[in-house]
PDB file of C-alpha atoms in Angstrom:
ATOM      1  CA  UNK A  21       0.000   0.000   0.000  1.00  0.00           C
ATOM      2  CA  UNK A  22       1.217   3.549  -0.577  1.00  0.00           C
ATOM      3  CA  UNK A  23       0.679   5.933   2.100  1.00  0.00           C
ATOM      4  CA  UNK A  24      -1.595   8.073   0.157  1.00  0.00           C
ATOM      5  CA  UNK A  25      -3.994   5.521  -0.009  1.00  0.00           C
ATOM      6  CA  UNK A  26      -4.371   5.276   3.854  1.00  0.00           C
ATOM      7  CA  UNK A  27      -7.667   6.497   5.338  1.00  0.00           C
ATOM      8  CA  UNK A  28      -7.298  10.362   6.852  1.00  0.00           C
ATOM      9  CA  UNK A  29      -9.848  11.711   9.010  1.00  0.00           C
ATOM     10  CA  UNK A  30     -11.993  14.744   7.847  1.00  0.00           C
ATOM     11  CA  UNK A  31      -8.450  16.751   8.990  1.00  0.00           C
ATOM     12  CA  UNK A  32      -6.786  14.439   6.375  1.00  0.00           C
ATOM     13  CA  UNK A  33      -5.205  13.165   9.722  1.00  0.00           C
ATOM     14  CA  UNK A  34      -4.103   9.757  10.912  1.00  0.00           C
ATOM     15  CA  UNK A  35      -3.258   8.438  14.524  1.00  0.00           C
ATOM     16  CA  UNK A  36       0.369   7.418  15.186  1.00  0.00           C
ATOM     17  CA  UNK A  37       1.442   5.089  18.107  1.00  0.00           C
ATOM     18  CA  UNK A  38       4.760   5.391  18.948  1.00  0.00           C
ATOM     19  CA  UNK A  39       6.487   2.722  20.169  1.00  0.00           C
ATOM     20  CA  UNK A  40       9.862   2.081  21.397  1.00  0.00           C
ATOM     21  CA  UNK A  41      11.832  -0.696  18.905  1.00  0.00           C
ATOM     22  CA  UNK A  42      13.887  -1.922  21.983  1.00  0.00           C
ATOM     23  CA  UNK A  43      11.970  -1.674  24.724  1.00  0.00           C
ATOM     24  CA  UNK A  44       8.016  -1.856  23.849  1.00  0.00           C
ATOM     25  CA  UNK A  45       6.995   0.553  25.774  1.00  0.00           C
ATOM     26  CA  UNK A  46       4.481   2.822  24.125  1.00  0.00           C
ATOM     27  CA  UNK A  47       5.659   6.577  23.852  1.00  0.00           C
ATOM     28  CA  UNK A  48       3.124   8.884  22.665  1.00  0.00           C
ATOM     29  CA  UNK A  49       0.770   9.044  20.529  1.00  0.00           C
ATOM     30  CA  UNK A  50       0.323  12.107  17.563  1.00  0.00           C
ATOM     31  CA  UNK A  51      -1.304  12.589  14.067  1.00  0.00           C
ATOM     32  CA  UNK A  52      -0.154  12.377  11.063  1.00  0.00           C
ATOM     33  CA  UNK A  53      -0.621  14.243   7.991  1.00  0.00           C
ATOM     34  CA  UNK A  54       0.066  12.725   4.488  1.00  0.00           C
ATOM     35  CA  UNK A  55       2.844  15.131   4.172  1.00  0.00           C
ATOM     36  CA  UNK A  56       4.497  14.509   7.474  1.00  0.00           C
ATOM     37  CA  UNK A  57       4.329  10.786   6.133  1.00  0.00           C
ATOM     38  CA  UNK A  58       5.856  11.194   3.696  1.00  0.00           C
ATOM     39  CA  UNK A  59       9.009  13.107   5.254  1.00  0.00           C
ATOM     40  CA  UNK A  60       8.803  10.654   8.297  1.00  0.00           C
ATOM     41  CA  UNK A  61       9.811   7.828   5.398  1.00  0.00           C
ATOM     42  CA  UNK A  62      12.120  10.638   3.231  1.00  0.00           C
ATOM     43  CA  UNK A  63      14.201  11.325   6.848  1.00  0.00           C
ATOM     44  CA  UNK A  64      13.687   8.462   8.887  1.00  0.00           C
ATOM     45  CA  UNK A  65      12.586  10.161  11.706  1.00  0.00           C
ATOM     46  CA  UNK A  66       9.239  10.882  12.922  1.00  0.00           C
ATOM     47  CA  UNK A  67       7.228  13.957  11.725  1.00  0.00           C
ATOM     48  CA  UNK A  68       4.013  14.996  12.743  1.00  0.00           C
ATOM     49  CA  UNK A  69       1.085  16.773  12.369  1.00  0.00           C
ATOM     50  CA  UNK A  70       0.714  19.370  15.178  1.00  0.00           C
ATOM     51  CA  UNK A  71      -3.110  20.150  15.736  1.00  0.00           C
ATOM     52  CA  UNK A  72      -2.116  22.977  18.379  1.00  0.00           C
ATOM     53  CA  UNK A  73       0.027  24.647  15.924  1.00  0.00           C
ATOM     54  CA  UNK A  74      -1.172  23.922  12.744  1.00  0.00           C
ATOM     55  CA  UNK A  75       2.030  23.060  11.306  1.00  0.00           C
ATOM     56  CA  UNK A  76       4.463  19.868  10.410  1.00  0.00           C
ATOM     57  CA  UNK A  77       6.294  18.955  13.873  1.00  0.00           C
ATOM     58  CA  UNK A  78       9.617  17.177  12.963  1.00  0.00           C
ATOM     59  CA  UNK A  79       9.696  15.471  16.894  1.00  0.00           C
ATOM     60  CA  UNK A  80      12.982  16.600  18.968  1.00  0.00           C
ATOM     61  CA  UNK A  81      13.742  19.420  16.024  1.00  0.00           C
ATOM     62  CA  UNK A  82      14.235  22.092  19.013  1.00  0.00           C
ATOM     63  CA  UNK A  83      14.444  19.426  22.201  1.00  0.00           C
ATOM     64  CA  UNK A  84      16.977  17.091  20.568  1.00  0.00           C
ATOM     65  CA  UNK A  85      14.672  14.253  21.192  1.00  0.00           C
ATOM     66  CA  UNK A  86      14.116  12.484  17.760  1.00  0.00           C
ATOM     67  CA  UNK A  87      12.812   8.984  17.021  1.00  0.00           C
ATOM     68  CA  UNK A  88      14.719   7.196  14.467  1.00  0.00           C
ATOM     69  CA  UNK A  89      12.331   5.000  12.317  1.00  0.00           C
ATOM     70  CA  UNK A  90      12.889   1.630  12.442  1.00  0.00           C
ATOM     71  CA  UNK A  91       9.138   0.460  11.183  1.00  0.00           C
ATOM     72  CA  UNK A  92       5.806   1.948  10.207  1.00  0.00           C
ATOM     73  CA  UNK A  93       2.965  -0.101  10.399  1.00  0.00           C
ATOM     74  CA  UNK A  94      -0.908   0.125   9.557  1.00  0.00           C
ATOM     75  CA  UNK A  95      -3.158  -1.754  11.105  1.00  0.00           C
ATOM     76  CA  UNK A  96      -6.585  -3.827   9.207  1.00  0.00           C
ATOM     77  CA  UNK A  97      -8.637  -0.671   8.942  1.00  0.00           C
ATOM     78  CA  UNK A  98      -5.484   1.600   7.828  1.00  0.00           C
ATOM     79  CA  UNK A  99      -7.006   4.414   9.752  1.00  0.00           C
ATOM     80  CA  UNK A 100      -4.057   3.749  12.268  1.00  0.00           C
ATOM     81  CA  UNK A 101      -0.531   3.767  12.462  1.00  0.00           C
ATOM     82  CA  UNK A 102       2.292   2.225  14.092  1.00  0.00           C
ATOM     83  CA  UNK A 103       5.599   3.730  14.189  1.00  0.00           C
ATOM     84  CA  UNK A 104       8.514   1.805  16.011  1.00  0.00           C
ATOM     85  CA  UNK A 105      11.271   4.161  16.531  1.00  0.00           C
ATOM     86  CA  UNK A 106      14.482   4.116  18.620  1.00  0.00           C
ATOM     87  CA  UNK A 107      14.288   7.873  20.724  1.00  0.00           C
ATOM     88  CA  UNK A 108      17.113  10.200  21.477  1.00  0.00           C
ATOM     89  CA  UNK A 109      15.691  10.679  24.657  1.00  0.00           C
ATOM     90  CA  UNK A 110      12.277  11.174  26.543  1.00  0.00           C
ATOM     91  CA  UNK A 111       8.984  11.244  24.235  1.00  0.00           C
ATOM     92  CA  UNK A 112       7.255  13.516  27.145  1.00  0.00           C
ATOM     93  CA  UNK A 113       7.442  17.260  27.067  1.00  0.00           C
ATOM     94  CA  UNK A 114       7.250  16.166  30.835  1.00  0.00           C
ATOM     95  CA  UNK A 115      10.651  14.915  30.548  1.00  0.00           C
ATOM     96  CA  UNK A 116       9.431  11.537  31.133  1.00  0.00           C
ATOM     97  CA  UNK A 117      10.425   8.746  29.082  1.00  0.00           C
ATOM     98  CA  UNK A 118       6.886   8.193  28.123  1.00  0.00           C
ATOM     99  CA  UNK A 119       3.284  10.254  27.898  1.00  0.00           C
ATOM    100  CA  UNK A 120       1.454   7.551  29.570  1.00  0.00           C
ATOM    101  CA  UNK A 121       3.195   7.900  32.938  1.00  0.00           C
ATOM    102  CA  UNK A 122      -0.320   8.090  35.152  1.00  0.00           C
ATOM    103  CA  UNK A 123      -2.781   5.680  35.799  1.00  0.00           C
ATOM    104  CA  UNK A 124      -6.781   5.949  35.599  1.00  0.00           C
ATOM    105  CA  UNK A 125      -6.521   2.446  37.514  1.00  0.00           C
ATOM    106  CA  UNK A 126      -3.434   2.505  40.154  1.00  0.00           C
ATOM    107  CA  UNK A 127      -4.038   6.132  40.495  1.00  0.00           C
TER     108      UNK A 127
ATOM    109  CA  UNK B  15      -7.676  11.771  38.138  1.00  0.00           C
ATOM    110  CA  UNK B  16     -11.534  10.712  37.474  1.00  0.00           C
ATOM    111  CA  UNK B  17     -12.118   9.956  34.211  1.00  0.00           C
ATOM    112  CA  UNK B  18     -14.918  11.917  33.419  1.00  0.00           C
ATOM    113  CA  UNK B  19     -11.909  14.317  33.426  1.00  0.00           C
ATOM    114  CA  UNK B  20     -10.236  13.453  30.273  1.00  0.00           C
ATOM    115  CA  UNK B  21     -10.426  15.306  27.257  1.00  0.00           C
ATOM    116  CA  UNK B  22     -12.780  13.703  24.824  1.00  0.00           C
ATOM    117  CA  UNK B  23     -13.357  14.752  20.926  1.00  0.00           C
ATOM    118  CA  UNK B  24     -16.015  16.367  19.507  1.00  0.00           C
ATOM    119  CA  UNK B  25     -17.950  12.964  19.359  1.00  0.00           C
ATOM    120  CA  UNK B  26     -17.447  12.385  23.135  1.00  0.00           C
ATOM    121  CA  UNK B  27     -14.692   9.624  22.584  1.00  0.00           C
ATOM    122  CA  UNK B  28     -11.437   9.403  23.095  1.00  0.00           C
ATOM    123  CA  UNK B  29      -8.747   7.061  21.139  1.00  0.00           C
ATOM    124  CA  UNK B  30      -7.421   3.942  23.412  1.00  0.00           C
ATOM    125  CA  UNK B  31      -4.283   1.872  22.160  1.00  0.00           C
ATOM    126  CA  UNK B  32      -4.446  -1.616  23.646  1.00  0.00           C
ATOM    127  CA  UNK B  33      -1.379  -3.359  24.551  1.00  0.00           C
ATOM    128  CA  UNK B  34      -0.642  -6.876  25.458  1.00  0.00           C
ATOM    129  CA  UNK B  35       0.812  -6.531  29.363  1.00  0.00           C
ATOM    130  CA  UNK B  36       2.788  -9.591  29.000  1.00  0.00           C
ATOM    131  CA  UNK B  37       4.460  -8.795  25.272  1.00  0.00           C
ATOM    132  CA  UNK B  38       4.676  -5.554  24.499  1.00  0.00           C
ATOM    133  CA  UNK B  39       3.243  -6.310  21.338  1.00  0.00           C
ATOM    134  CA  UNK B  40       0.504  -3.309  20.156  1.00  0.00           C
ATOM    135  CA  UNK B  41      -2.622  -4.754  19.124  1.00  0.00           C
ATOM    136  CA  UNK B  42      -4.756  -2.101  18.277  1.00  0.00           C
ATOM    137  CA  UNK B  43      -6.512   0.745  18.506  1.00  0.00           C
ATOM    138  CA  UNK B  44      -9.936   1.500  19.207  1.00  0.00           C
ATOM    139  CA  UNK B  45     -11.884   4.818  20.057  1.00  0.00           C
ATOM    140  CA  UNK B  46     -13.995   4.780  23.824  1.00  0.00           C
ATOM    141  CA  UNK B  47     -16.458   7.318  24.997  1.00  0.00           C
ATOM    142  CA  UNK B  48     -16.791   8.078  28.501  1.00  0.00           C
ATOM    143  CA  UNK B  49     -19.687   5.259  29.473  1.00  0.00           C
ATOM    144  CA  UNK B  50     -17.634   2.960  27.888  1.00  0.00           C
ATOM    145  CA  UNK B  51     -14.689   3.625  30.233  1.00  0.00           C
ATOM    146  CA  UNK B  52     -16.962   3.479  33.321  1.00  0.00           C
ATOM    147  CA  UNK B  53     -17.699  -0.227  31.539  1.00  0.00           C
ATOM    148  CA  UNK B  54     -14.297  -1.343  30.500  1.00  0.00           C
ATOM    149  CA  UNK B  55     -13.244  -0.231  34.442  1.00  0.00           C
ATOM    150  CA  UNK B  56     -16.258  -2.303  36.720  1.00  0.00           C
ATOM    151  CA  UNK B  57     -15.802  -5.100  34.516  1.00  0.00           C
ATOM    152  CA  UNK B  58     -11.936  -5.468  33.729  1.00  0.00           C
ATOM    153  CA  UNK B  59     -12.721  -6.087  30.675  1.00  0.00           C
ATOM    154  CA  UNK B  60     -12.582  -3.817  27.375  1.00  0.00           C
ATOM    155  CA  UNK B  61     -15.264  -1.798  26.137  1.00  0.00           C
ATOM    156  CA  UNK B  62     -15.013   0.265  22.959  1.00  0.00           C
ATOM    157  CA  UNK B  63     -17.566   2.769  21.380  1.00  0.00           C
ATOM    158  CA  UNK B  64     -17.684   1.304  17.785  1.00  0.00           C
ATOM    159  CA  UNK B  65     -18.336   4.334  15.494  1.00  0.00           C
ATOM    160  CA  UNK B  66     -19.139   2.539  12.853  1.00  0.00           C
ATOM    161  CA  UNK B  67     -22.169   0.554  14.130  1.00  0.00           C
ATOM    162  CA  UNK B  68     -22.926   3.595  16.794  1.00  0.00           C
ATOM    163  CA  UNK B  69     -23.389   1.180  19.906  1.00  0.00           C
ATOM    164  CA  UNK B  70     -21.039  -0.156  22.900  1.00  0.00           C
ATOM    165  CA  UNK B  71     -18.625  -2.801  21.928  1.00  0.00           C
ATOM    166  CA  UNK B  72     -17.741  -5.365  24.230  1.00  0.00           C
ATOM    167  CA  UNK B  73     -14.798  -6.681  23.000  1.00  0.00           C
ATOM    168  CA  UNK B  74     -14.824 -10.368  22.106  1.00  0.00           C
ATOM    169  CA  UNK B  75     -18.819 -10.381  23.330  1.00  0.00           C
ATOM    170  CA  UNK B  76     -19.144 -13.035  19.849  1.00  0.00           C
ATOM    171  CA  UNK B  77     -15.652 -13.881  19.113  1.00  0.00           C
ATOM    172  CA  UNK B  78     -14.745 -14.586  22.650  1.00  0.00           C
ATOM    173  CA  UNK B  79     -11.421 -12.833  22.389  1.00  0.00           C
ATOM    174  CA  UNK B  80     -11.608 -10.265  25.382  1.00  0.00           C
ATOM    175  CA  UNK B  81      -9.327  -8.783  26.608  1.00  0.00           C
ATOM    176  CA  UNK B  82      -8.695  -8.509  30.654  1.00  0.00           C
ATOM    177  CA  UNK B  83      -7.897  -5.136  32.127  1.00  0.00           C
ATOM    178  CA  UNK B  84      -4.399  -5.231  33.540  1.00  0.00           C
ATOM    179  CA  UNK B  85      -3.790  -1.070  33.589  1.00  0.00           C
ATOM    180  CA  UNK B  86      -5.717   1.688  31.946  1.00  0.00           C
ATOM    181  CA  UNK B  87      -2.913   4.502  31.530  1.00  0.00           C
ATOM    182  CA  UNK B  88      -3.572   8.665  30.022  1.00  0.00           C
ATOM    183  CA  UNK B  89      -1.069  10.346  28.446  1.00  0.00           C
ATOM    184  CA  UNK B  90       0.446  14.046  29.368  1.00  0.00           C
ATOM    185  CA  UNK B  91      -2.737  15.733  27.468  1.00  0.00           C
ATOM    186  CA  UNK B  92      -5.498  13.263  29.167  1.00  0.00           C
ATOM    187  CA  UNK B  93      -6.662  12.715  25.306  1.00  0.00           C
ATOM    188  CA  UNK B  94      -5.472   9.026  24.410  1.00  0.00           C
ATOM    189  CA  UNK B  95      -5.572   6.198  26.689  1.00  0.00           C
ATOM    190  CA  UNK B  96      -3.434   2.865  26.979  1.00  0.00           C
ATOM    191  CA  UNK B  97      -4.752  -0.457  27.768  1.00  0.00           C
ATOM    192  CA  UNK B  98      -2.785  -3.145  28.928  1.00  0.00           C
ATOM    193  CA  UNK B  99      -4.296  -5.962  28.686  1.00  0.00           C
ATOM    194  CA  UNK B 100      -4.472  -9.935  28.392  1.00  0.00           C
ATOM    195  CA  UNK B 101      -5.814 -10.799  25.504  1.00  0.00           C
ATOM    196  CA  UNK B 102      -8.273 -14.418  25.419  1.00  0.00           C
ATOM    197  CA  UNK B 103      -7.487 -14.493  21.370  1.00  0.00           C
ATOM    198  CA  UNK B 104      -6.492 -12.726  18.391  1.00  0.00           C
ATOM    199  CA  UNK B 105      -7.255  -8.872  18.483  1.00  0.00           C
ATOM    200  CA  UNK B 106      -7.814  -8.166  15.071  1.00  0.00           C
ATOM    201  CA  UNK B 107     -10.878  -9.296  12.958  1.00  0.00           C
ATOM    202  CA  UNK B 108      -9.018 -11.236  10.161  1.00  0.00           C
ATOM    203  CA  UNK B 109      -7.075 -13.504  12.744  1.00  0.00           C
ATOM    204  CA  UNK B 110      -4.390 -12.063  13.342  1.00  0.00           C
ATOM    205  CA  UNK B 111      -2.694 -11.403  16.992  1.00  0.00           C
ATOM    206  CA  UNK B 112      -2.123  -7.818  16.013  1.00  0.00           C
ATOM    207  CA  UNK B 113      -4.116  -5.227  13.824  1.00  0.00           C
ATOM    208  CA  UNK B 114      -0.729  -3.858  12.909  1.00  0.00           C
ATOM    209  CA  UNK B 115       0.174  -6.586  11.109  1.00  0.00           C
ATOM    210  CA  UNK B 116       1.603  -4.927   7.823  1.00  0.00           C
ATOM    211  CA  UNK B 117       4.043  -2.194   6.947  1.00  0.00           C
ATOM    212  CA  UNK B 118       4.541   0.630   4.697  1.00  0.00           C
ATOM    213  CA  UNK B 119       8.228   0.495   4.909  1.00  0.00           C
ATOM    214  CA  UNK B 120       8.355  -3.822   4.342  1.00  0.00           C
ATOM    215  CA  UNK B 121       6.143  -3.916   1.937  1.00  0.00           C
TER     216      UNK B 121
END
């Protein structure tokens, strides 16, 4: 499948898991545009779509903290993606290694 | 955090990446509203808002593949969700273990 051919939201935006290559652990998750697909691919390293900002986010372009692509994946419905990266450093803006660093469950 | 707290879409939902707790291994992701999280925690079990058919979604009610609550993590914003879970069976409709089952990059 090319990447065009995924299916966008009315944005023309797809999720993106983002998931450590090593480790497993789950990192963040952001959106996707067809453009910042096709530079994630181009650079190998993730780029995003930032809904806040309106713009393409290359991840870690001003913190340092890129995610090297190792794999991009779409899942049955190809309304979802999948990227498994290997990070420069903490996905969090937190500084924590990961978003999902609280609990709705252990509190 | 109560989860009545999180930040849902326009819709009322809010995407949820499920996880296996034992392997790491993503295995999809589905979208939950904010009954459906009230579900998914008093039974331990997952329970998605399908969008397509416009009803709760017990997942696994006919295939029998549910998947038991292990965590139920928010990320930084509080607008995704991870699920960690063990899974009875395959996630993913056509059989497989994983949704994500193909890549752009692999072919």
């Amino acid at each position: 499948m090319n990447f065009s051919e995924l299916k966008y939201n009315d944005a023309g935006l797809i999720p993106c898991i983002v998931q450590d290559a090593n480790t497993g652990e789950v990192l963040m998750m952001a959106w996707m545009s067809a453009e910042s697909i096709g530079l994630t691919l181009e650079r190998g390293e993730t780029v995003f779509w930032s809904r806040s900002r309106q713009e393409l986010w290359h991840k870690g372009a001003t913190s340092g903290n890129t995610q090297k692509l190792v794999d991009l994946r779409y899942d049955c419905d190809a309304d979802t993606l999948l990227a498994l990266v290997h990070p420069a450093g903490p996905a969090c803006h937190t500084g924590e290694r990961t978003c999902f660093y609280r609990s709705l469950v252990k509190g």
